[in-house]
Amino acid sequence: MANERKTENLVRDELRKLGYYEKECSTRVEEQKSEIEQVKRLLKSASKTGKGGKGAPEFIVSDSSTPDFLVVVECKADIKHHESVNRDDPVGYSVDGVLHYAGHLAKEFNVIAVAVAGQTKAQLKVSTFLHPKGATAAKELRTKTGASIEAIIPWLDYIEHGTFDPAIQLLRHDELMAFSRELHDFMRDHAKLTESEKPLLVSGTLIALQNDAFAKSFDAYNPEDLQKRWFKVIKEEINKADLPQAKKYNMTQPYSTIAVAPALGKPTDAKTAAKFPKGVLYELIKDLNEKVWPFISIYHDFDVVGQFYGEFLKYTGGDKKALGIVLTPRHITDLFARLANVTKNSTVLDICAGTGGYLVSAMYHMMRQAITKDEKERIKKEGLIGVEHLPNMYALAASNMILRGDGKANLHQGSCFDPGIVATMKDQKCNVGLLTPPYSQGDEDLHELVFVKQMLDCLEPDSVGIAIVPMSCAISPHAMREELMKFHTLEAVMSMPGELFYPVGTVTCIMVWTAGKPHAVSDRKTWFGYWRNDGFIKTKHRGRIDLYGKWEAIRDRWVEMFRNREVHAGECVQQKVTHEDEWCAEAYLETDYSTITQKDFERELKKYVVFKILNQDRGEGADEEIE
């Protein structure tokens, strides 16, 4: 006779075999009930009968390393009772039951719901679902390759597959950005740090949390000793790298002033002491460990350090305008890697590395293609070359690469025009260049196109170099335009959304060059793309985001059109140009009148009339602000 206890024993045995019960493991398996207060509260009225009583899945699995996830398991003895036609009988079927519980728990957790039925290991039937936090319904959880999950799998595999779900990615990103705002306010009120020190405190703490011993013991130190230990662990992590001592010093030095900041140590006033008895630094480490470290350990293509830096600049203004600092959005750094067709054999150069966003995106694409250990080691040790002039920004870039397991060996602190650094860059024989130069320097010697030429001059002949620059570089006369074409070929220019760098108001375009081949020698047309709408929406408090999930399809179409040099009326065109011509799609595009309807015409006419009356430009729909 079928017995549900047998099914539960099979699940328990599988969990044990996969290491869920091991003492050194942070995973916690609870049965029929939970000691987690949030879970207890959410299940208080989750009875499967629908009468309002307490509910209790067979297994509830959690892990302190990823506190926003739960795995719940519901069992049935007979495989005939695995799933009903409408999934509306939680008492009688395992799938229906686990989805019922997931619906309650998803108010505060991302829930992986596992339904199991059967009496033997060979007979066992397993279905796996994901109910993202706040979502109205669950969906089947699949692997990154799209395969169904029909077995109980290790905790980290559940988290990896669940985390790469687009809904979870968006949710986690939003939560991370919300936390960055909270963190900025906390540091403003309690840490008493300069604007340039705030992102360093974040990056240094993330480096320290890489050290398992520190991550497990930081709460054992008193406030004075914690500051010393924090800095010591950062130095230890940096010193693990096989680097010249001078480079280690350059990486470490910016953190030294934070290590002695008085407001981070023992609270000196009664109010702070009462609120934060273990000190401000302890509170920061604890929050970053809980809310950011899980993000770091899973999203290897995400420039977390850069995101925090960008968020902090939004609130403070900082020094971004004086130094021409613009932080390139993540979807654009990823787009660059795709346009350059970065492979595991590429050697990528960024002469204005900033926080390392381009190198992070390139490394992600390269590592995805790498198969052997030697290929992965080459990427980390030789495949990523970066230069950053500002010491604090250099430390942020270095920390970004440290958090990805290496890639920092070829980061150089100094000017990309320094003869010694230039010689080193050329020795690396880079075949891909990615660049966002400093904007609006006011010094002709530091014009954006001067940086573009410097990047191209440092690449191997026939290499691809891509830069995003102000539109003025493409349409205004400048001596560097002629000099660039004298030595390099302008392959393509794409006009980008007007508020791409919001809140910095710079209209930009992407330029794609072939290095070391004069434009006249190539003697071919340049491809121009009108890429003004990337699907992102400007929203209050969140900046420009892919609110409706349009970016992936737009990105793939853009990349395909560019690679094939397609020509579409109103979207892209090929045109032979010289240094005296305008380098933008708007100058050469033809309007596709065949797609315009009477309704379109009337709508545009009304908009024009309103524009004339109000005498102001309301901007493109893609950049209208959403509350």
Short mmCIF file of C-alpha atoms in Angstrom, two decimals, residues 333-344 346 361-362 365-366 368-369 432 434 464 466 491-494 510 512 514 524-529 531 552 554-568 571-574:
data_model
loop_
_atom_site.label_atom_id
_atom_site.label_comp_id
_atom_site.label_asym_id
_atom_site.label_seq_id
_atom_site.Cartn_x
_atom_site.Cartn_y
_atom_site.Cartn_z
CA THR A 333 29.07 47.48 -21.48
CA ASP A 334 27.48 44.13 -22.37
CA LEU A 335 26.44 45.47 -25.79
CA PHE A 336 30.05 46.52 -26.48
CA ALA A 337 31.31 42.99 -25.75
CA ARG A 338 28.76 41.62 -28.23
CA LEU A 339 29.50 44.21 -30.93
CA ALA A 340 33.22 43.44 -30.60
CA ASN A 341 32.42 39.72 -30.77
CA VAL A 342 34.62 39.08 -27.72
CA THR A 343 35.78 35.45 -27.51
CA LYS A 344 37.88 33.36 -25.13
CA SER A 346 40.42 38.00 -27.11
CA SER A 361 31.38 42.37 -19.11
CA ALA A 362 34.16 41.17 -21.42
CA HIS A 365 31.60 36.60 -22.21
CA MET A 366 35.14 35.21 -22.42
CA ARG A 368 31.46 31.50 -20.81
CA GLN A 369 33.34 30.24 -23.86
CA VAL A 432 39.75 44.51 -28.71
CA LEU A 434 36.42 49.24 -25.30
CA VAL A 464 38.25 46.37 -33.29
CA ILE A 466 34.64 50.71 -29.80
CA GLU A 491 33.30 51.09 -39.53
CA ALA A 492 30.08 52.24 -37.88
CA VAL A 493 28.39 54.96 -35.83
CA MET A 494 25.20 54.42 -33.84
CA ILE A 510 28.88 54.64 -30.39
CA VAL A 512 33.27 51.32 -34.12
CA THR A 514 39.20 49.04 -37.26
CA ARG A 524 34.32 51.33 -48.04
CA LYS A 525 31.07 52.75 -46.72
CA THR A 526 30.45 53.39 -43.03
CA TRP A 527 27.36 51.84 -41.44
CA PHE A 528 25.07 54.17 -39.49
CA GLY A 529 22.44 52.99 -37.01
CA TRP A 531 19.55 53.38 -31.95
CA GLU A 552 17.03 41.77 -24.87
CA ILE A 554 16.19 45.19 -29.08
CA ARG A 555 19.83 44.33 -28.31
CA ASP A 556 19.80 41.16 -30.40
CA ARG A 557 18.26 42.99 -33.35
CA TRP A 558 20.82 45.78 -33.12
CA VAL A 559 23.75 43.36 -33.00
CA GLU A 560 22.40 41.33 -35.93
CA MET A 561 21.84 44.45 -38.06
CA PHE A 562 25.35 45.71 -37.31
CA ARG A 563 27.11 42.39 -37.96
CA ASN A 564 25.34 41.94 -41.30
CA ARG A 565 25.50 45.64 -42.21
CA GLU A 566 21.78 45.55 -42.94
CA VAL A 567 20.02 48.56 -44.43
CA HIS A 568 16.47 49.43 -43.33
CA GLU A 571 16.77 52.44 -38.95
CA CYS A 572 20.16 52.01 -40.59
CA VAL A 573 22.04 53.04 -43.72
CA GLN A 574 25.47 52.79 -45.33
#
